[in-house]
Short mmCIF file of C-alpha atoms in Angstrom, two decimals:
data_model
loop_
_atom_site.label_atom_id
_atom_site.label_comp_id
_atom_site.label_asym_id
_atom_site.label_seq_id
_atom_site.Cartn_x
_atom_site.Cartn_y
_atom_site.Cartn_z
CA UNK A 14 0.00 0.00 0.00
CA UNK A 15 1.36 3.23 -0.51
CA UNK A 16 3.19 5.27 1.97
CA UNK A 17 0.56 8.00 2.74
CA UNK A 18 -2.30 5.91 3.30
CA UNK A 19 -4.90 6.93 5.77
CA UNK A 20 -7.74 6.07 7.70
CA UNK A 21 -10.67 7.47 9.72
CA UNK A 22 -11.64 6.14 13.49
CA UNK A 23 -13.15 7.70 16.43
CA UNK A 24 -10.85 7.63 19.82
CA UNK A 25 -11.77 5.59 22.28
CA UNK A 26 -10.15 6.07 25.05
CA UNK A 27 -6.27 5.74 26.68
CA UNK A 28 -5.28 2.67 28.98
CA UNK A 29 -1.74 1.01 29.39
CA UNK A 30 -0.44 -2.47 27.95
CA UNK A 31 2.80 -4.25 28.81
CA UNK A 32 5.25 -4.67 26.44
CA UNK A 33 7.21 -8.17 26.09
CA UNK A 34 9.83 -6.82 28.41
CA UNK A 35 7.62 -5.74 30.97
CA UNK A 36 7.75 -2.35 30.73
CA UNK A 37 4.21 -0.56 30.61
CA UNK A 38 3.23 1.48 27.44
CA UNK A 39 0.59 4.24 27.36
CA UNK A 40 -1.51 3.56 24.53
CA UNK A 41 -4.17 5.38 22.46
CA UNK A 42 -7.32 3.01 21.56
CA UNK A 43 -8.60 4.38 18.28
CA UNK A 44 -11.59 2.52 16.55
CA UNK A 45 -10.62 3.03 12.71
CA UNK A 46 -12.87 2.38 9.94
CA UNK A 47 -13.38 -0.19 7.99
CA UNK A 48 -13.52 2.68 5.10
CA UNK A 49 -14.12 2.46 1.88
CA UNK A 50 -13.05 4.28 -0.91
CA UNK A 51 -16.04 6.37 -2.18
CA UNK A 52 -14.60 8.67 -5.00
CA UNK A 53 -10.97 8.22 -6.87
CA UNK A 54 -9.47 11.74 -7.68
CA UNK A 55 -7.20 11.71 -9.90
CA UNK A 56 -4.53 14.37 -11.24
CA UNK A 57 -5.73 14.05 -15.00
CA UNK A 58 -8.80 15.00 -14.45
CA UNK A 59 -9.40 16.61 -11.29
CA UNK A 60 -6.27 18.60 -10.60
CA UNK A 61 -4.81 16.74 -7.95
CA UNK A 62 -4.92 13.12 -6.64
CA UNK A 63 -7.02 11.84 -3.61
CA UNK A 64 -9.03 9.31 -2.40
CA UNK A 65 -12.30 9.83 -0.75
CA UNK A 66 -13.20 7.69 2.50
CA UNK A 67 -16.40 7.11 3.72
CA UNK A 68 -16.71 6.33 8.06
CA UNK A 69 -19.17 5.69 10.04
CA UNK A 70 -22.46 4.16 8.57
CA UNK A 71 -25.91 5.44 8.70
CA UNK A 72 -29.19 4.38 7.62
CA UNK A 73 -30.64 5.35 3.91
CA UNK A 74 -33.49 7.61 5.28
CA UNK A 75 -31.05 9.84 7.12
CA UNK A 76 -29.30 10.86 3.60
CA UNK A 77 -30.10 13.86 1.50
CA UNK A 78 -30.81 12.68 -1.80
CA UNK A 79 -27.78 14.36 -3.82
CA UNK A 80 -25.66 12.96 -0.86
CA UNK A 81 -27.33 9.56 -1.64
CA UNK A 82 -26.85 9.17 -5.78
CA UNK A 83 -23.13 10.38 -5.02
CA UNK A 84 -22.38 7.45 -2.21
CA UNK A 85 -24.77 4.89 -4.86
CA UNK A 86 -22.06 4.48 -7.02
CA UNK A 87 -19.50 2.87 -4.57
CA UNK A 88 -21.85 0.44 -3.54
CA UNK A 89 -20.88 0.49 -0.14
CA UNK A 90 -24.12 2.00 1.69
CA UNK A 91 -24.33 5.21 3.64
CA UNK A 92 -21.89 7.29 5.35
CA UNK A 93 -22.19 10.10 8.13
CA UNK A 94 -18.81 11.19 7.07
CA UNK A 95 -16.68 11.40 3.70
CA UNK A 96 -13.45 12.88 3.60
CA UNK A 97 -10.75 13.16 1.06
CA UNK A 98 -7.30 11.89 1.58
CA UNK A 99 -4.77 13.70 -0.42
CA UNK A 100 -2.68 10.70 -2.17
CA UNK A 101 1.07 11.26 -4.00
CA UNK A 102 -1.13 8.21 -6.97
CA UNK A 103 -4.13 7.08 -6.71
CA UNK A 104 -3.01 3.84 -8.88
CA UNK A 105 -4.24 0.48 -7.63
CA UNK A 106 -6.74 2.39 -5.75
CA UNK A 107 -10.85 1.46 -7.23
CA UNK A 108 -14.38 2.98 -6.13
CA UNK A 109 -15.36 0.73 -3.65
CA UNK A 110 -12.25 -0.73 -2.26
CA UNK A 111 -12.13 -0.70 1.86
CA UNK A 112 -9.06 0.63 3.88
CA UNK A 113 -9.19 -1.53 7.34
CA UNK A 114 -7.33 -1.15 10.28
CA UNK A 115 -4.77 -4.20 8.99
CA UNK A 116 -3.37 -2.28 6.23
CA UNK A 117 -1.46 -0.46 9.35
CA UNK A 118 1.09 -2.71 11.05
CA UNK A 119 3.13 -2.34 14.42
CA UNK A 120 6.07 -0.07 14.33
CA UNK A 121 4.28 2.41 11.71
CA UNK A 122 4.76 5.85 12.29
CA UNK A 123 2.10 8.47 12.23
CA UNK A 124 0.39 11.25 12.63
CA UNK A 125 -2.82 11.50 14.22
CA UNK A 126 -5.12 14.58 12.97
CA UNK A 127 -8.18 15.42 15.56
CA UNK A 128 -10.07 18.29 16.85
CA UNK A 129 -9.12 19.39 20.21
CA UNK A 130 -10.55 19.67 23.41
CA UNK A 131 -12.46 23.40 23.93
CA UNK A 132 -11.11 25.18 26.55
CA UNK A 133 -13.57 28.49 25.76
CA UNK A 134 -12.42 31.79 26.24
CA UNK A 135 -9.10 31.44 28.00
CA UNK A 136 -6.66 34.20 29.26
CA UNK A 137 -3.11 34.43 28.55
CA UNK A 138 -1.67 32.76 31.46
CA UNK A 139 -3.52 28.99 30.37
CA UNK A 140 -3.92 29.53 26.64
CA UNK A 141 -0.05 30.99 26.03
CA UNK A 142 1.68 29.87 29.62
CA UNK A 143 2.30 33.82 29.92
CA UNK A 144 3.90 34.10 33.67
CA UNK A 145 1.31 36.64 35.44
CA UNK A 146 2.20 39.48 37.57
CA UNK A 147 2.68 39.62 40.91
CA UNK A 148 0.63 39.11 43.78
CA UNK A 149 1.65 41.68 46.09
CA UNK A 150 4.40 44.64 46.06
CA UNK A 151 1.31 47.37 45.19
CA UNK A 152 -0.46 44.70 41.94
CA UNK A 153 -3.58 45.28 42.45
CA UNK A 154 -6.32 43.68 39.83
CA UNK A 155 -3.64 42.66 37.32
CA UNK A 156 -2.71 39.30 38.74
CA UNK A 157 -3.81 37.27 35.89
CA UNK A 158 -3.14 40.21 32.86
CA UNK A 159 -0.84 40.11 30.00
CA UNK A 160 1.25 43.13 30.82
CA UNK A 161 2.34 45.24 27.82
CA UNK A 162 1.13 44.45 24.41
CA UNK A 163 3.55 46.79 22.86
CA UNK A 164 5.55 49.89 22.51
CA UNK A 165 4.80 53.61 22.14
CA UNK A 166 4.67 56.31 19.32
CA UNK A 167 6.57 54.18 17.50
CA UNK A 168 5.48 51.47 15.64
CA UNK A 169 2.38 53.32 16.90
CA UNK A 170 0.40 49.95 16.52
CA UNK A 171 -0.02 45.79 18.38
CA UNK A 172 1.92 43.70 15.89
CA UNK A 173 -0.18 41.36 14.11
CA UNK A 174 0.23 37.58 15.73
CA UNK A 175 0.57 39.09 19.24
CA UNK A 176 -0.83 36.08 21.88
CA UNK A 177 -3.41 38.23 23.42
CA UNK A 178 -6.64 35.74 25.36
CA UNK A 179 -9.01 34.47 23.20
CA UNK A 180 -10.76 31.29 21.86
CA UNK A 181 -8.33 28.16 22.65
CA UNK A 182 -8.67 24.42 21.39
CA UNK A 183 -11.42 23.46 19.50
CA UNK A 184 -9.54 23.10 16.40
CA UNK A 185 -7.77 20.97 14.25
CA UNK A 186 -4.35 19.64 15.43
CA UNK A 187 -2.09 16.99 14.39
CA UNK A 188 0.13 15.28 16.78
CA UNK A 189 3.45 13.63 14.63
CA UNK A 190 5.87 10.85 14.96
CA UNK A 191 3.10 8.33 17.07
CA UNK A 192 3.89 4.52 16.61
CA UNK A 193 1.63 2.20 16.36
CA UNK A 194 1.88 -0.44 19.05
CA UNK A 195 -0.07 -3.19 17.66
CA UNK A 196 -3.38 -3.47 15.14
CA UNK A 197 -6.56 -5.77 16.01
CA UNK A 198 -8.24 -6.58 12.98
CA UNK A 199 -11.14 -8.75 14.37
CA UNK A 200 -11.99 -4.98 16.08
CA UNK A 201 -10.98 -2.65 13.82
CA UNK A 202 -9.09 -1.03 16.31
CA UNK A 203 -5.17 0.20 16.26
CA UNK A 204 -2.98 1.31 19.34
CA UNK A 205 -0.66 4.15 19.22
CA UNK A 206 1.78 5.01 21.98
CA UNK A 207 1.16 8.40 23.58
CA UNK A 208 -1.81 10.67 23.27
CA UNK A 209 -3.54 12.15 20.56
CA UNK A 210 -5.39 15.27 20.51
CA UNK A 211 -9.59 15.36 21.01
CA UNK A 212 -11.62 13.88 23.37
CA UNK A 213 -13.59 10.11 23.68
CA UNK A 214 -15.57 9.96 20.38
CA UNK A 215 -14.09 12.43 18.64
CA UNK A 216 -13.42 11.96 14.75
CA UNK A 217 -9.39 11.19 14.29
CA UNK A 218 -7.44 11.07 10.99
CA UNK A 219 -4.52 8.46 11.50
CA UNK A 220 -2.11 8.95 8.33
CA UNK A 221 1.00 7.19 7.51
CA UNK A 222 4.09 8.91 7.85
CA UNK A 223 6.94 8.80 5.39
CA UNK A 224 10.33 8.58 6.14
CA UNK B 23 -17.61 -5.41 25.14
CA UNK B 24 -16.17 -1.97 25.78
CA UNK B 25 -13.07 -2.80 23.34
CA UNK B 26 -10.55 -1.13 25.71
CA UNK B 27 -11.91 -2.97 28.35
CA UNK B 28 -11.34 -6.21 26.23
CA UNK B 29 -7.81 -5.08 25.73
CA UNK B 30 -7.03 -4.33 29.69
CA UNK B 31 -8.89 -8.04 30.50
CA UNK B 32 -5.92 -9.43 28.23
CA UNK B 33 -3.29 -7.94 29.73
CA UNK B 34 -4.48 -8.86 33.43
CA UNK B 35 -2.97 -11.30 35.16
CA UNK B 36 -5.41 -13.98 36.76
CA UNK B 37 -2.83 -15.58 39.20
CA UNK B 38 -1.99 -13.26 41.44
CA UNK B 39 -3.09 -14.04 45.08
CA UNK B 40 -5.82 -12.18 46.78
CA UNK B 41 -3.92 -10.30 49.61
CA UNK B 42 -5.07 -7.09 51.63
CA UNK B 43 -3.22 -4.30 53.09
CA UNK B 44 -1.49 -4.75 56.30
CA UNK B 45 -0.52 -8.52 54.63
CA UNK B 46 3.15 -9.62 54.62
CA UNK B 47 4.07 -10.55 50.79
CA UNK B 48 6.62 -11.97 49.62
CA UNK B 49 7.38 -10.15 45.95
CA UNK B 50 9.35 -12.05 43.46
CA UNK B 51 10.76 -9.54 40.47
CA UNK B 52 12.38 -10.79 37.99
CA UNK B 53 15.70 -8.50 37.15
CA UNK B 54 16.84 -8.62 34.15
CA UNK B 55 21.11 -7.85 33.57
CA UNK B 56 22.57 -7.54 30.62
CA UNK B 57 22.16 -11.31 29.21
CA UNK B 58 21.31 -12.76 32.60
CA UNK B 59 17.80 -13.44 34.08
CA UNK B 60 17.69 -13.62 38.11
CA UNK B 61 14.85 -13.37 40.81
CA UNK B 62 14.92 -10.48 43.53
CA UNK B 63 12.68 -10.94 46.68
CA UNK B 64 11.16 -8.14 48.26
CA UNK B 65 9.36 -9.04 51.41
CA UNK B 66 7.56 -6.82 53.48
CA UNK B 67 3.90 -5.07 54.34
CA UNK B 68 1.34 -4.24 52.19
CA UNK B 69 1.04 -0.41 52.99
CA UNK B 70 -2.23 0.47 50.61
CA UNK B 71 -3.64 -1.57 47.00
CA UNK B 72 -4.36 1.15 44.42
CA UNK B 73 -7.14 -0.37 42.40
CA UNK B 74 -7.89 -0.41 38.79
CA UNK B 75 -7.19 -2.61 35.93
CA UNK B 76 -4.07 -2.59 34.25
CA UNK B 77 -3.11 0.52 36.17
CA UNK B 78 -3.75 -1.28 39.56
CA UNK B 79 -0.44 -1.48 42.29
CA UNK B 80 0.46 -2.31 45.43
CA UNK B 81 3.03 -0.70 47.62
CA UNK B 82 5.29 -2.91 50.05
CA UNK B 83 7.10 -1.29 52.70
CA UNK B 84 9.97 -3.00 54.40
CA UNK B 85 12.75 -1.80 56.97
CA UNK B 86 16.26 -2.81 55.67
CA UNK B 87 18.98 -2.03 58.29
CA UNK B 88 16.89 1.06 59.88
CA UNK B 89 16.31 2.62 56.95
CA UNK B 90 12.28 2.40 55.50
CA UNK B 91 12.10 1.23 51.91
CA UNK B 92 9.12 1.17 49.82
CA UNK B 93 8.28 -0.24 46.52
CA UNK B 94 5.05 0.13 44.49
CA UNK B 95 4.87 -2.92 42.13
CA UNK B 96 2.42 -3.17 39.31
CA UNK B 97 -0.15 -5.80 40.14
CA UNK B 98 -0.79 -7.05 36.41
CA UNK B 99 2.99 -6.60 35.41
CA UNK B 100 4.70 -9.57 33.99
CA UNK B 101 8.24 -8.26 35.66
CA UNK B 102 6.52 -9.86 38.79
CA UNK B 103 7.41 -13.75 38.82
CA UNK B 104 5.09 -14.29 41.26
CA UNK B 105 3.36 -12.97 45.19
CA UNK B 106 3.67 -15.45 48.31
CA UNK B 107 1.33 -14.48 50.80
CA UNK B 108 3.44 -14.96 54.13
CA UNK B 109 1.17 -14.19 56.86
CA UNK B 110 -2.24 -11.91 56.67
CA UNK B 111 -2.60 -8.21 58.88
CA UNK B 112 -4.74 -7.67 61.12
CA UNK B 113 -5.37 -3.83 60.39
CA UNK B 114 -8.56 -1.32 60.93
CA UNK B 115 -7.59 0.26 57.80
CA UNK B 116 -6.85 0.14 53.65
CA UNK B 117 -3.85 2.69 53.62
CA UNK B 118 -1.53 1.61 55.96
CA UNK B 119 0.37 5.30 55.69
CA UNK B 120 0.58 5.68 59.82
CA UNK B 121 3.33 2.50 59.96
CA UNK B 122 5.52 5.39 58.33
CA UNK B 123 6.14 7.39 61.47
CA UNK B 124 6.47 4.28 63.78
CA UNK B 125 9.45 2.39 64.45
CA UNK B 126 10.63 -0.79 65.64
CA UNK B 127 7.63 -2.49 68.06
CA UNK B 128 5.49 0.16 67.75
CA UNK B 129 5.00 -0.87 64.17
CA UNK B 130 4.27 -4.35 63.74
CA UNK B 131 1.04 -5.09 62.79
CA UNK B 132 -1.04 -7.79 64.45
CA UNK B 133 -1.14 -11.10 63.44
CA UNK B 134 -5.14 -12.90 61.96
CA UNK B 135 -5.51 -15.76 63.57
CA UNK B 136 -8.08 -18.83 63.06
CA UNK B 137 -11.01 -17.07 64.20
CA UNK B 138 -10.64 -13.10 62.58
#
């Protein structure tokens, strides 16, 4: 299979296994497809190549009808979710064809794509580990605040990118270089060391990572 | 079944003795050096059993030459050979953390006999 394959799962949770030398190993549980390949995009004709994935099935009266006649053609039944894979060839690669959890294998590396946790509205000090001011020596209802944002007359302005609070997590992250620990096919399920980003149930991208 | 919890009951070990805190074990580790396999034994009490499944320990306390040692083993992990049960505690409580601050017959623990 080629080298930038990928799959879709949901995560289902962290626990620890022990490895044949008895050490203990944190491991991701992440419940990937089976998907199959809905669409074949191909450089010739549609600019770049890509495969489409289907995940997670649902019944036919809970698809819009354009949704339906495009997800017909693979034969595979209905999907929640369909997302596009960008591929370096598509070749070998048909409508229809299913990427499973045992076309990964253990010592694989990575990288896990996810939406993180939302943290809301956060200030500085959690969403950019800014240090704070002090709590005493005259600070008075500043404790938390950022401090200066700037200088004076000159540039006259906040540079653009300055960590200021704001919205944090909540969005797309990838976490590189994971290795997968092992792969259990009768469960469509693989196990990556470490922690990925999201929380339980949330839709994960697990893409194979050249060297 | 809960496919992670499928994954922990595979990884648990179903031989291990029961044993409580304020129990005398006997733990045997196996060390590993270089090429060479040998077995360690660590006896001593049972201060406190942290439950959970795969995550679940134990920590053994023992006094070697006046000086408190304690080790917290991993119940399910296959570095333990095996645990003897040498005698069982009589104790009023599951954390065992007061046997810290005692010292020589002030902190033996009480022997069960045949009847409790």
């Amino acid at each position: 299979m080629a080298n930038n394959l990928a799959i879709l799962g949901r995560k289902l949770g962290m626990t620890r296994i022990f490895n044949s030398d008895g050490s203990a190993i944190p491991v991701t549980v992440i419940a990937a497809g089976p998907c199959p390949v809905m669409q074949v995009k191909e450089a010739s004709k549609d600019g770049y190549n890509a495969l489409q994935l289907g995940f997670d099935p649902i019944k036919e009266k809970h698809v819009t009808k354009p949704l339906k006649g495009h997800q017909d053609k693979a034969e595979k039944g209905y999907f929640r979710i369909l997302r596009e894979i960008r591929m370096e060839d598509v070749d070998g690669f048909e409508i229809g064809m299913e990427i499973r959890a045992e076309d990964f294998a253990p010592g694989d590396k990575v990288k896990v794509t996810g939406t993180s946790k939302g943290k809301g509205f956060q200030g500085v000090m959690k969403r950019w580990n800014f240090g704070g001011m002090p709590a005493s020596h005259g600070h008075e209802k500043v404790h938390r605040s950022p401090g200066s944002v700037g200088n004076n007359t000159h540039p006259g302005k906040v540079f653009k990118g300055k960590r200021m609070a704001g919205q944090m997590g909540n969005k797309r992250v990838t976490t590189l270089n994971l290795e997968v620990v092992g792969v259990r096919a009768e469960d469509n399920l693989i196990l990556v060391r470490g922690a990925i980003p999201g929380s339980k149930n949330g839709l994960v991208m697990v893409r194979k990572q050249g060297n | 079944m809960n496919p992670i919890k499928k994954i922990e009951l595979e990884q648990m070990r179903i031989d291990m003795p029961d044993f409580k805190a304020g129990d005398t074990v006997k733990v045997h580790m196996r060390i590993i050096e270089g090429e060479k396999e040998r077995i360690q034994v660590f006896q001593g009490a049972v201060l406190r059993i942290h439950k959970g499944t795969t995550n679940a320990t134990f920590t053994v306390r023992k006094v070697s030459d006046g000086v408190g040692v304690e080790r917290i083993f991993p119940l399910h992990s296959p570095y333990i050979e095996r645990v003897e049960v040498v005698s069982e505690g009589k104790v009023r409580r599951s954390r065992l953390y007061y046997l810290r601050k005692l010292k020589g017959k002030a902190a033996r623990i009480k022997q069960k006999n045949a009847w409790g």
